[in-house]
Coordinates of C-alpha atoms (C1' of nucleotides) in Angstrom, one line a residue:
Chain Y
M1 CA -0.3 15.0 19.4
K2 CA -3.2 14.0 17.2
S3 CA -2.9 16.8 14.6
A4 CA 0.9 16.8 13.9
L5 CA 0.6 14.8 10.7
Y6 CA 3.7 14.7 8.6
L7 CA 3.4 13.6 4.9
Y8 CA 6.2 13.0 2.5
N9 CA 5.9 15.6 -0.3
T10 CA 7.3 14.4 -3.6
L11 CA 7.7 18.0 -4.6
T12 CA 10.2 18.8 -1.8
R13 CA 11.4 15.2 -1.2
K14 CA 10.9 15.7 2.5
K15 CA 8.3 14.8 5.2
E16 CA 6.4 18.0 5.9
L17 CA 3.9 19.0 8.5
F18 CA 0.5 18.9 6.9
E19 CA -1.2 22.2 7.3
P20 CA -4.2 22.7 5.0
L21 CA -4.8 26.0 3.3
S22 CA -8.1 26.7 5.0
P23 CA -8.6 24.6 8.0
P24 CA -10.7 22.8 9.0
F25 CA -11.2 22.1 5.3
A26 CA -8.8 19.8 3.5
G27 CA -8.9 19.0 -0.2
M28 CA -7.5 15.9 -1.8
Y29 CA -7.5 14.9 -5.4
V30 CA -6.4 11.4 -6.4
C31 CA -6.0 10.0 -9.9
G32 CA -8.5 7.2 -10.4
P33 CA -8.6 4.5 -13.0
T34 CA -9.0 4.5 -16.7
V35 CA -12.0 2.3 -17.0
Y36 CA -11.3 -0.1 -19.9
S37 CA -10.5 -3.3 -18.1
E38 CA -10.8 -5.2 -14.8
T39 CA -9.5 -3.7 -11.6
H40 CA -6.3 -5.4 -10.5
L41 CA -4.2 -5.7 -7.3
G42 CA -2.2 -2.7 -8.3
H43 CA -5.3 -0.5 -8.3
A44 CA -5.9 -1.5 -4.7
R45 CA -2.7 0.2 -3.5
P46 CA -3.7 3.9 -4.1
A47 CA -7.3 3.1 -3.3
V48 CA -6.3 1.7 0.2
T49 CA -3.5 4.3 0.7
F50 CA -5.6 7.3 0.0
D51 CA -8.7 5.9 1.7
T52 CA -6.6 5.5 4.8
L53 CA -5.4 9.0 4.5
Y54 CA -8.9 10.2 3.9
R55 CA -10.1 8.4 7.0
Y56 CA -7.2 9.6 9.1
L57 CA -7.7 13.2 8.0
M58 CA -11.4 13.0 9.0
H59 CA -10.5 11.4 12.2
L60 CA -8.2 14.3 13.0
G61 CA -11.2 16.5 12.6
Y62 CA -10.8 17.9 9.1
S63 CA -13.7 18.4 6.7
V64 CA -12.2 16.6 3.8
R65 CA -13.4 16.9 0.2
Y66 CA -11.9 13.8 -1.5
V67 CA -12.1 14.0 -5.3
R68 CA -11.2 10.9 -7.3
N69 CA -11.7 11.0 -11.1
I70 CA -12.8 8.4 -13.6
T71 CA -10.8 8.6 -16.8
D72 CA -13.4 7.7 -19.5
V73 CA -11.8 9.4 -22.5
G74 CA -8.5 10.7 -23.7
H75 CA -6.1 8.1 -22.5
L76 CA -4.2 7.1 -25.6
E77 CA -3.2 3.5 -26.2
N78 CA 0.2 4.4 -27.6
E79 CA 1.2 7.9 -28.2
E80 CA 4.6 7.2 -29.4
D81 CA 3.8 5.4 -32.6
D82 CA 1.0 7.8 -33.1
T83 CA -1.7 5.2 -33.5
G84 CA -3.4 7.7 -31.3
E85 CA -6.1 5.3 -30.3
D86 CA -8.0 6.0 -27.2
K87 CA -7.9 3.1 -24.8
I88 CA -11.6 3.1 -24.4
S89 CA -12.4 3.5 -28.0
R90 CA -10.2 0.6 -28.8
K91 CA -11.8 -1.7 -26.2
A92 CA -15.2 -0.7 -27.5
R93 CA -14.2 -1.7 -31.0
Q94 CA -12.7 -5.0 -29.7
E95 CA -15.7 -5.9 -27.6
N96 CA -18.2 -4.5 -30.1
L97 CA -19.7 -2.1 -27.5
E98 CA -20.5 1.5 -27.3
P99 CA -17.6 3.3 -25.6
M100 CA -19.9 4.3 -22.8
E101 CA -20.9 0.7 -22.3
V102 CA -17.2 -0.1 -21.8
V103 CA -16.9 2.7 -19.4
Q104 CA -20.0 1.7 -17.5
K105 CA -19.1 -1.9 -17.3
Y106 CA -15.7 -1.4 -15.9
M107 CA -16.7 1.6 -13.7
N108 CA -19.4 -0.6 -12.1
S109 CA -16.9 -3.3 -11.6
Y110 CA -14.4 -0.9 -10.1
H111 CA -17.0 0.4 -7.7
R112 CA -18.1 -3.0 -6.6
T113 CA -14.5 -3.9 -5.9
M114 CA -13.8 -0.7 -4.0
E115 CA -16.8 -1.4 -1.9
R116 CA -15.6 -4.8 -1.0
L117 CA -12.3 -3.4 0.0
N118 CA -14.3 -1.1 2.3
T119 CA -12.9 2.1 0.8
L120 CA -15.2 5.0 1.3
P121 CA -16.6 6.5 -1.8
P122 CA -15.0 9.9 -2.6
S123 CA -16.9 13.1 -2.0
I124 CA -16.9 13.7 -5.8
E125 CA -16.1 11.3 -8.5
P126 CA -15.9 13.4 -11.7
R127 CA -15.5 12.0 -15.2
A128 CA -13.5 13.4 -18.0
T129 CA -16.4 13.3 -20.4
G130 CA -18.4 15.4 -18.1
H131 CA -15.9 18.2 -18.3
I132 CA -15.2 18.5 -22.0
L133 CA -16.2 22.1 -22.1
E134 CA -13.9 23.1 -19.2
Q135 CA -11.1 21.2 -20.8
Q136 CA -11.6 23.3 -24.0
Q137 CA -11.7 26.4 -21.9
M138 CA -8.4 25.6 -20.2
T139 CA -6.9 24.8 -23.6
E140 CA -8.0 28.1 -24.8
R141 CA -6.5 29.9 -21.8
I142 CA -3.2 28.2 -22.4
L143 CA -3.3 29.1 -26.1
E144 CA -4.0 32.7 -25.1
K145 CA -1.0 32.8 -22.8
G146 CA 1.1 31.6 -25.7
Y147 CA 2.1 28.2 -24.2
A148 CA 0.3 26.1 -26.7
Y149 CA 0.0 25.9 -30.5
E150 CA -2.5 24.4 -32.9
V151 CA -1.5 22.1 -35.7
N152 CA -4.0 20.4 -38.0
G153 CA -6.8 20.7 -35.5
S154 CA -4.8 19.4 -32.6
V155 CA -3.4 21.6 -29.8
Y156 CA -0.1 20.9 -28.1
F157 CA 1.5 22.3 -25.0
D158 CA 4.8 24.0 -25.7
V159 CA 7.1 22.3 -23.2
E160 CA 10.2 24.0 -24.6
K161 CA 8.8 27.4 -24.1
Y162 CA 7.4 26.6 -20.7
A163 CA 10.8 25.2 -19.6
R164 CA 12.5 28.4 -20.5
E165 CA 10.6 30.3 -17.9
H166 CA 9.5 27.6 -15.4
H167 CA 11.0 24.6 -13.9
Y168 CA 9.7 21.7 -16.0
G169 CA 10.8 18.7 -14.0
I170 CA 10.3 20.2 -10.6
L171 CA 8.3 17.2 -9.4
S172 CA 10.0 14.4 -11.2
G173 CA 13.6 15.7 -11.0
R174 CA 13.9 15.5 -14.7
V175 CA 16.1 17.8 -16.7
L176 CA 14.9 18.7 -20.2
E177 CA 18.4 18.9 -21.7
E178 CA 19.2 15.4 -20.4
M179 CA 15.9 14.1 -21.7
R180 CA 16.7 15.5 -25.0
A181 CA 20.1 14.0 -25.0
N182 CA 18.9 10.6 -23.9
S183 CA 15.5 10.2 -25.5
R184 CA 15.0 7.7 -28.2
A185 CA 14.5 9.0 -31.7
L186 CA 11.1 10.3 -32.1
E187 CA 10.7 10.8 -35.8
G188 CA 8.1 11.0 -38.3
Q189 CA 5.3 11.3 -35.9
D190 CA 4.6 14.5 -35.9
E191 CA 2.9 17.6 -35.6
K192 CA 4.6 18.5 -32.4
R193 CA 7.3 21.1 -32.4
G194 CA 9.2 19.6 -29.6
P195 CA 9.5 15.9 -28.7
F196 CA 8.2 16.5 -25.1
D197 CA 5.2 18.6 -26.1
F198 CA 2.0 16.9 -25.1
A199 CA -1.6 17.1 -26.5
L200 CA -4.2 19.3 -24.9
W201 CA -6.6 18.5 -27.7
K202 CA -6.4 15.8 -30.2
K203 CA -8.2 15.8 -33.6
A204 CA -10.1 12.6 -34.0
S205 CA -8.9 10.4 -36.8
P206 CA -11.6 9.1 -39.2
G207 CA -13.6 6.4 -37.6
H208 CA -12.8 7.5 -34.1
I209 CA -16.0 7.2 -32.0
M210 CA -15.5 9.4 -29.0
K211 CA -15.3 13.0 -30.2
W212 CA -16.6 16.4 -29.5
P213 CA -16.8 19.6 -31.5
S214 CA -14.3 22.3 -30.6
P215 CA -12.8 25.5 -32.0
W216 CA -10.0 23.4 -33.5
S217 CA -11.5 20.2 -34.7
E218 CA -13.9 17.4 -33.8
G219 CA -11.7 15.6 -31.3
F220 CA -11.1 14.8 -27.7
P221 CA -9.0 16.1 -24.8
G222 CA -5.5 15.0 -23.9
W223 CA -5.1 12.8 -20.8
H224 CA -3.2 15.2 -18.6
L225 CA -5.8 18.0 -19.0
E226 CA -8.7 16.3 -17.2
C227 CA -7.0 16.1 -13.8
S228 CA -6.0 19.7 -13.9
V229 CA -9.5 20.8 -14.9
M230 CA -11.4 18.6 -12.5
S231 CA -9.1 19.2 -9.5
T232 CA -9.4 23.0 -10.0
R233 CA -13.1 22.9 -10.6
Y234 CA -13.8 21.1 -7.3
L235 CA -10.9 22.0 -5.1
G236 CA -9.8 25.4 -6.3
E237 CA -6.7 26.8 -8.0
T238 CA -4.6 25.8 -5.1
F239 CA -5.4 22.8 -3.1
D240 CA -3.9 20.7 -0.4
I241 CA -3.1 17.1 -1.5
H242 CA -2.8 15.5 -4.9
G243 CA -2.3 11.8 -4.8
G244 CA -1.6 8.9 -7.2
G245 CA 0.7 6.1 -8.0
M246 CA 4.4 6.9 -8.4
D247 CA 4.3 5.9 -12.0
L248 CA 2.2 8.9 -12.7
I249 CA 4.8 11.4 -11.5
F250 CA 6.2 11.7 -14.9
P251 CA 4.8 12.8 -17.2
H252 CA 1.2 13.0 -15.9
H253 CA 1.7 15.1 -12.8
E254 CA 4.6 17.1 -14.2
C255 CA 2.3 18.1 -17.0
E256 CA -0.5 18.9 -14.6
I257 CA 1.8 21.4 -12.9
A258 CA 2.8 22.9 -16.2
Q259 CA -0.8 23.3 -17.4
S260 CA -2.1 24.9 -14.2
T261 CA 0.9 27.1 -13.7
V262 CA 0.5 28.6 -17.2
S263 CA -3.3 28.7 -17.0
Q264 CA -3.6 30.3 -13.5
G265 CA -0.2 31.8 -13.0
H266 CA 0.8 29.6 -10.0
P267 CA 1.2 25.9 -9.2
P268 CA -1.9 24.0 -8.2
V269 CA -0.8 21.6 -5.4
R270 CA 0.8 22.0 -2.0
Y271 CA 1.4 18.3 -1.1
W272 CA 2.1 15.7 -3.7
V273 CA 1.7 12.3 -2.3
H274 CA 2.6 9.1 -4.2
N275 CA 2.1 5.5 -3.4
N276 CA 4.6 2.9 -4.5
M277 CA 3.9 -0.1 -6.7
V278 CA 2.8 -3.6 -6.0
T279 CA 5.3 -6.0 -7.5
I280 CA 5.1 -9.6 -8.6
N281 CA 8.4 -11.5 -8.8
G282 CA 10.1 -8.2 -8.2
Q283 CA 8.5 -6.5 -11.2
K284 CA 5.7 -4.0 -11.3
M285 CA 2.3 -5.4 -11.7
A286 CA 0.6 -3.7 -14.6
R287 CA -1.9 -4.3 -17.2
S288 CA 0.6 -3.4 -19.9
L289 CA 3.0 -6.0 -18.6
G290 CA 0.4 -8.7 -18.6
N291 CA 1.5 -9.9 -15.1
F292 CA -1.5 -8.6 -13.2
I293 CA -4.0 -10.4 -11.0
T294 CA -7.4 -8.9 -10.9
L295 CA -9.0 -8.3 -7.5
D296 CA -11.9 -10.6 -8.4
E297 CA -9.4 -13.4 -9.1
L298 CA -7.9 -12.8 -5.7
F299 CA -11.3 -12.8 -4.0
T300 CA -12.2 -16.1 -5.7
G301 CA -8.8 -17.7 -6.0
S302 CA -9.3 -18.2 -9.7
H303 CA -5.8 -17.5 -11.1
K304 CA -3.1 -20.0 -11.8
L305 CA -0.7 -18.2 -9.5
L306 CA -3.0 -18.3 -6.5
V307 CA -3.1 -21.3 -4.2
Q308 CA -6.3 -20.1 -2.5
A309 CA -8.8 -17.2 -2.4
Y310 CA -7.9 -14.1 -0.4
S311 CA -10.7 -12.0 1.1
P312 CA -11.0 -8.3 0.5
M313 CA -10.0 -7.6 4.1
T314 CA -6.9 -9.7 3.7
I315 CA -5.9 -7.6 0.7
R316 CA -6.5 -4.5 2.7
F317 CA -4.5 -5.8 5.6
F318 CA -1.8 -6.9 3.3
M319 CA -1.5 -3.3 2.0
L320 CA -1.5 -1.9 5.5
Q321 CA 1.4 -4.1 6.5
A322 CA 3.7 -2.1 4.3
Q323 CA 4.3 1.6 4.4
Y324 CA 2.7 3.2 1.3
R325 CA 6.0 4.4 -0.2
S326 CA 7.6 1.0 -0.2
T327 CA 7.1 -1.5 -2.9
L328 CA 5.0 -4.4 -1.8
D329 CA 5.7 -7.7 -3.2
F330 CA 2.9 -10.1 -4.0
S331 CA 3.3 -13.8 -3.1
N332 CA 0.9 -16.5 -1.8
E333 CA 3.0 -16.8 1.3
A334 CA 2.8 -13.1 2.1
L335 CA -1.0 -13.0 1.5
L336 CA -1.5 -16.1 3.6
A337 CA 0.5 -14.5 6.4
A338 CA -1.7 -11.4 6.1
S339 CA -4.8 -13.5 6.2
L340 CA -3.8 -15.2 9.4
G341 CA -2.5 -12.1 11.0
M342 CA -5.7 -10.3 10.3
Q343 CA -7.8 -13.1 11.7
K344 CA -5.7 -12.9 14.9
L345 CA -6.4 -9.2 15.1
M346 CA -10.1 -9.6 14.5
N347 CA -10.4 -12.6 16.9
A348 CA -8.8 -10.5 19.6
E349 CA -11.4 -7.8 19.2
R350 CA -14.2 -10.4 19.7
T351 CA -12.3 -11.6 22.8
L352 CA -12.1 -8.1 24.0
A353 CA -15.8 -7.7 23.9
N354 CA -16.1 -10.6 26.4
L355 CA -13.4 -9.7 28.8
V356 CA -14.3 -9.6 32.5
P357 CA -13.1 -6.4 34.2
S358 CA -11.0 -6.5 37.4
E359 CA -10.6 -4.0 40.2
T360 CA -7.1 -3.2 39.1
S361 CA -5.0 -3.5 35.9
S362 CA -1.9 -5.5 35.9
V363 CA -0.6 -4.2 32.6
D364 CA -0.3 -0.7 31.2
V365 CA -2.4 -0.1 28.1
S366 CA -1.8 3.7 27.9
G367 CA 1.2 3.6 25.5
M368 CA -0.5 1.9 22.6
E369 CA -2.8 4.7 21.6
K370 CA 0.0 7.2 21.5
G371 CA 2.1 4.7 19.6
C372 CA -0.6 4.4 17.0
Y373 CA -1.0 8.1 16.6
D374 CA 2.8 8.7 16.4
A375 CA 3.1 6.0 13.7
M376 CA 0.3 7.4 11.6
N377 CA 1.5 11.0 12.0
D378 CA 4.9 9.8 10.7
D379 CA 3.8 9.7 7.1
L380 CA 1.1 7.0 7.7
N381 CA 3.4 4.4 9.1
T382 CA 0.7 1.8 9.2
P383 CA 2.9 -1.2 9.8
V384 CA 4.2 0.3 13.0
A385 CA 0.7 1.2 14.1
L386 CA -0.3 -2.4 13.5
A387 CA 2.6 -3.5 15.6
H388 CA 1.2 -1.5 18.5
L389 CA -2.2 -3.0 17.9
F390 CA -0.7 -6.5 18.1
D391 CA 0.7 -5.5 21.5
A392 CA -2.9 -4.9 22.5
V393 CA -3.8 -8.3 21.0
R394 CA -1.3 -10.0 23.2
I395 CA -2.7 -8.3 26.3
I396 CA -6.2 -9.0 25.4
N397 CA -5.5 -12.7 25.1
L398 CA -3.5 -12.7 28.3
V399 CA -6.4 -11.2 30.2
S400 CA -8.8 -13.6 28.5
D401 CA -6.6 -16.5 29.7
G402 CA -6.7 -15.0 33.2
K403 CA -3.0 -14.3 33.3
E404 CA -3.4 -10.5 33.5
R405 CA -6.1 -8.2 34.6
L406 CA -7.7 -5.0 33.3
T407 CA -10.1 -2.6 34.8
A408 CA -13.3 -1.7 33.0
D409 CA -11.9 1.6 32.1
D410 CA -8.8 0.0 30.5
I411 CA -11.0 -2.4 28.6
T412 CA -13.1 0.5 27.3
A413 CA -9.8 2.2 26.3
L414 CA -8.8 -0.8 24.3
Q415 CA -12.2 -1.0 22.7
R416 CA -11.9 2.6 21.7
L417 CA -8.4 1.9 20.3
F418 CA -9.7 -0.9 18.1
S419 CA -12.7 1.0 17.1
T420 CA -10.6 4.0 16.1
F421 CA -7.7 2.4 14.4
V422 CA -8.9 -1.0 13.2
H423 CA -12.2 0.2 11.9
D424 CA -12.3 4.0 11.5
I425 CA -8.8 4.5 10.2
F426 CA -7.6 1.2 8.8
G427 CA -11.1 0.4 7.4
L428 CA -10.9 -3.2 8.5
K429 CA -14.1 -4.9 9.3
A430 CA -15.2 -8.4 10.2
E431 CA -15.6 -10.5 7.1
E432 CA -19.1 -11.3 6.2
S433 CA -19.4 -14.5 7.9
A434 CA -20.3 -17.5 5.7
G435 CA -23.0 -18.2 8.3
N436 CA -26.1 -16.5 9.5
E437 CA -28.3 -16.6 12.6
K438 CA -29.9 -19.9 11.8
L439 CA -26.5 -21.5 11.3
A440 CA -25.3 -20.0 14.5
G441 CA -28.3 -21.5 16.2
V442 CA -27.7 -24.9 14.8
L443 CA -24.0 -24.7 15.8
T444 CA -24.9 -23.7 19.3
L445 CA -27.2 -26.7 19.6
L446 CA -24.7 -29.0 18.2
L447 CA -21.8 -27.7 20.2
D448 CA -23.8 -27.7 23.4
M449 CA -24.5 -31.4 22.8
R450 CA -20.8 -31.9 22.2
Q451 CA -20.1 -30.3 25.5
E452 CA -22.4 -32.7 27.2
A453 CA -20.8 -35.6 25.4
K454 CA -17.4 -34.4 26.6
A455 CA -18.7 -34.2 30.1
R456 CA -19.6 -37.8 29.8
K457 CA -16.2 -38.4 28.3
E458 CA -17.7 -39.7 25.1
W459 CA -14.6 -38.6 23.1
E460 CA -15.6 -40.4 19.9
V461 CA -18.8 -38.4 19.7
S462 CA -17.1 -35.1 20.5
D463 CA -14.2 -35.7 18.2
R464 CA -16.6 -36.7 15.4
I465 CA -18.5 -33.5 15.7
R466 CA -15.3 -31.4 15.8
N467 CA -13.8 -33.2 12.9
R468 CA -16.8 -33.1 10.7
L469 CA -17.2 -29.4 11.4
S470 CA -13.5 -28.9 10.6
E471 CA -14.0 -30.5 7.2
L472 CA -16.8 -28.0 6.6
G473 CA -14.5 -25.2 7.4
I474 CA -15.8 -24.5 10.9
T475 CA -13.1 -24.5 13.6
V476 CA -14.1 -25.4 17.1
K477 CA -12.0 -23.9 19.9
D478 CA -12.5 -25.3 23.3
R479 CA -12.2 -23.0 26.2
K480 CA -12.0 -23.6 29.9
D481 CA -15.5 -22.6 30.4
G482 CA -17.1 -23.4 27.1
Y483 CA -16.2 -23.1 23.5
D484 CA -15.9 -20.8 20.6
W485 CA -16.2 -21.4 16.9
E486 CA -15.0 -19.7 13.8
I487 CA -16.1 -20.1 10.2
S488 CA -13.1 -19.8 7.8
T489 CA -13.7 -17.6 4.8
Chain M
rG1 C1' 22.4 5.9 -21.4
rG2 C1' 20.0 9.5 -17.8
rU3 C1' 17.1 10.4 -13.1
rC4 C1' 15.3 8.3 -8.6
rG5 C1' 14.7 4.4 -5.2
rG6 C1' 15.9 -0.2 -3.1
rU7 C1' 19.1 -4.8 -1.2
rU8 C1' 17.0 -6.6 6.6
rG9 C1' 16.4 -13.5 9.5
rG10 C1' 12.6 -19.3 6.0
rC11 C1' 8.6 -15.4 3.9
rC12 C1' 6.4 -10.4 4.2
rG13 C1' 7.9 -6.0 6.4
rA14 C1' 9.4 -1.6 10.2
rG15 C1' 13.7 0.7 11.8
rU16 C1' 18.8 6.9 10.2
rG17 C1' 24.3 5.6 15.8
rG18 C1' 23.9 2.1 21.4
rU19 C1' 17.9 -0.6 23.7
rU20 C1' 12.7 -6.9 21.5
rA21 C1' 9.7 -3.8 15.7
rG22 C1' 5.4 -6.5 14.2
rG23 C1' 2.9 -10.5 11.3
rC24 C1' 3.5 -15.5 9.2
rA25 C1' 6.4 -19.9 9.4
rU26 C1' 9.7 -23.0 12.6
rC27 C1' 11.4 -25.3 17.4
rG28 C1' 10.7 -26.2 22.9
rG29 C1' 7.2 -25.5 26.9
rU30 C1' 2.3 -24.4 29.5
rC31 C1' -2.9 -25.4 29.1
rU32 C1' -6.0 -29.6 27.0
rG33 C1' -9.0 -36.3 27.3
rC34 C1' -6.5 -35.5 22.5
rA35 C1' -6.3 -31.4 19.2
rA36 C1' -7.2 -26.4 17.9
rA37 C1' -6.9 -21.6 20.0
rA38 C1' -4.2 -18.8 23.5
rC39 C1' 0.1 -17.8 26.4
rC40 C1' 5.5 -18.3 27.6
rG41 C1' 10.5 -19.1 25.8
rG42 C1' 14.3 -20.1 21.9
rG43 C1' 17.0 -19.9 17.2
rU44 C1' 17.7 -17.6 12.5
rA45 C1' 19.3 -10.6 10.1
rC46 C1' 20.9 -6.4 8.3
rG47 C1' 24.2 -7.4 -0.3
rG48 C1' 30.1 -7.1 -0.5
rC49 C1' 34.6 -4.4 0.7
rG50 C1' 36.8 -0.3 3.1
rG51 C1' 36.3 4.2 6.2
rU52 C1' 34.4 7.6 10.3
rU53 C1' 33.1 6.4 15.6
rC54 C1' 34.0 4.2 22.2
rG55 C1' 29.9 2.0 19.3
rA56 C1' 26.8 1.3 12.5
rA57 C1' 21.5 -2.3 9.7
rU58 C1' 21.5 3.1 10.6
rC59 C1' 26.8 8.1 8.5
rC60 C1' 30.7 8.3 4.2
rG61 C1' 33.2 6.0 -0.2
rC62 C1' 33.7 2.2 -3.8
rC63 C1' 31.6 -2.3 -5.9
rA64 C1' 27.7 -5.8 -7.0
rC65 C1' 22.7 -6.9 -7.8
rC66 C1' 17.4 -5.4 -8.3
rG67 C1' 13.4 -2.1 -9.5
rA68 C1' 10.6 2.4 -11.1
rC69 C1' 10.4 6.4 -14.5
rC70 C1' 12.4 8.5 -19.3
rU71 C1' 5.2 10.5 -22.8
rC72 C1' 0.8 2.9 -22.1
rC73 C1' 0.4 2.1 -16.6
rA74 C1' -2.3 2.9 -9.8

RNA sequence: GGUCGGUUGGCCGAGUGGUUAGGCAUCGGUCUGCAAAACCGGGUACGGCGGUUCGAAUCCGCCACCGACCUCCA
């Protein structure tokens, strides 16, 4: 039951049983960010999606090597008009920094943000600039095989030639002839023989800062090359899972397939997994569209579209409420709902810890675990798994209210369910409370005194305490046999 | 223009032939000194038109609208 995981493979357009090449090992490569500006909500989607997949694979017992790269060179700002400027070089010029300062700054910021989202660090996080030599070697190999050509110190992949012998478009469903017929005029740019050829190596223009010597010129590697090189280097010539955003299917992943197929004689990846986009007002959220909200802005509420701050775990829960291949639309209403829903889930877990066991159970808790596994095995259907967890929430609250009963064994089973799915797999954790032990002590003192006031029916005193605390963001919940309190984040 | 995907109740979002998805919001009730929390119950749905079927949100056709990609993007 546990191990029958089905994943949607973009390559075959079907859900396929996941069977790694060499169990118990599983390899996964995911395209990471180009580190030239702040991390935004869109970046959280693949991060959370593949973190969840990583966690689930480990839970199923696989030894997973999870590789996620950092693109720190070679991502051109605008290839089409041939300004040919590297995103990072450009930012460095704008901010008057060394390119590596730009890289470091935004990489640090990315890591901080990922940590707050409680995504596990990848097993290896390689950087393009650390693999210049291998990228040159792969370029050479492709040249030797005759699928690339050099012009003025730059080397391009010969898509036309490749497409005569291989299926260029196998991943994206694109047909070269149709692309030719429908592409916009690409004139005057170029050194390229064919309009769809892409750079393996780019000669640096005068003044370009990030460049390395090579057999062809002082220059830098093309964007698509780094992922082929680093995935092969750390996962082998054939590996299990390659992940990334759907917007990378073409050309990026299509080009990776072409490069590796030529270089090693066979395709590199067995399961291509792609997450869908986060949208805002129905449109993709992207840096280039200028409609993005950074994760820091979400965490602090400092963006004009935000009516309040949303915690990292709210963002994570928000992502999990949708299946990863669906678009997910941003709105304050949706995030607020996620925030409240998550609090309900987390509160139930605390309630669970205090349940008093009975001799017999009056409800059946056996189906929920299976429901969660079935949902996860069905291409990571996290929203359905969450629905099962909310079934458990209802039961926990009923038992807490004394309306149903659970045995100690069943309570333990529920605790295991929460521990496994909420924490281990979904990566949700209790928010860092705004309080600390001293605050907790003060609150206990104050609320004990309020209980005593209530016992004396001094409602003015008890209400005053409750209202003042409420103003401070501390909610008091009276119970039959005491009280509970909660600090809103 | 081409390729692919989508259109589910106030909002988000599951669901591929018949059975309550779930969360949030809303209404009524229970509990409570009053609230809050929790629980119970209710209402609101499958873009339009046609077809297949005993039966369709789910299959087929046509139409409308939206989005992604078509070498900047997670």
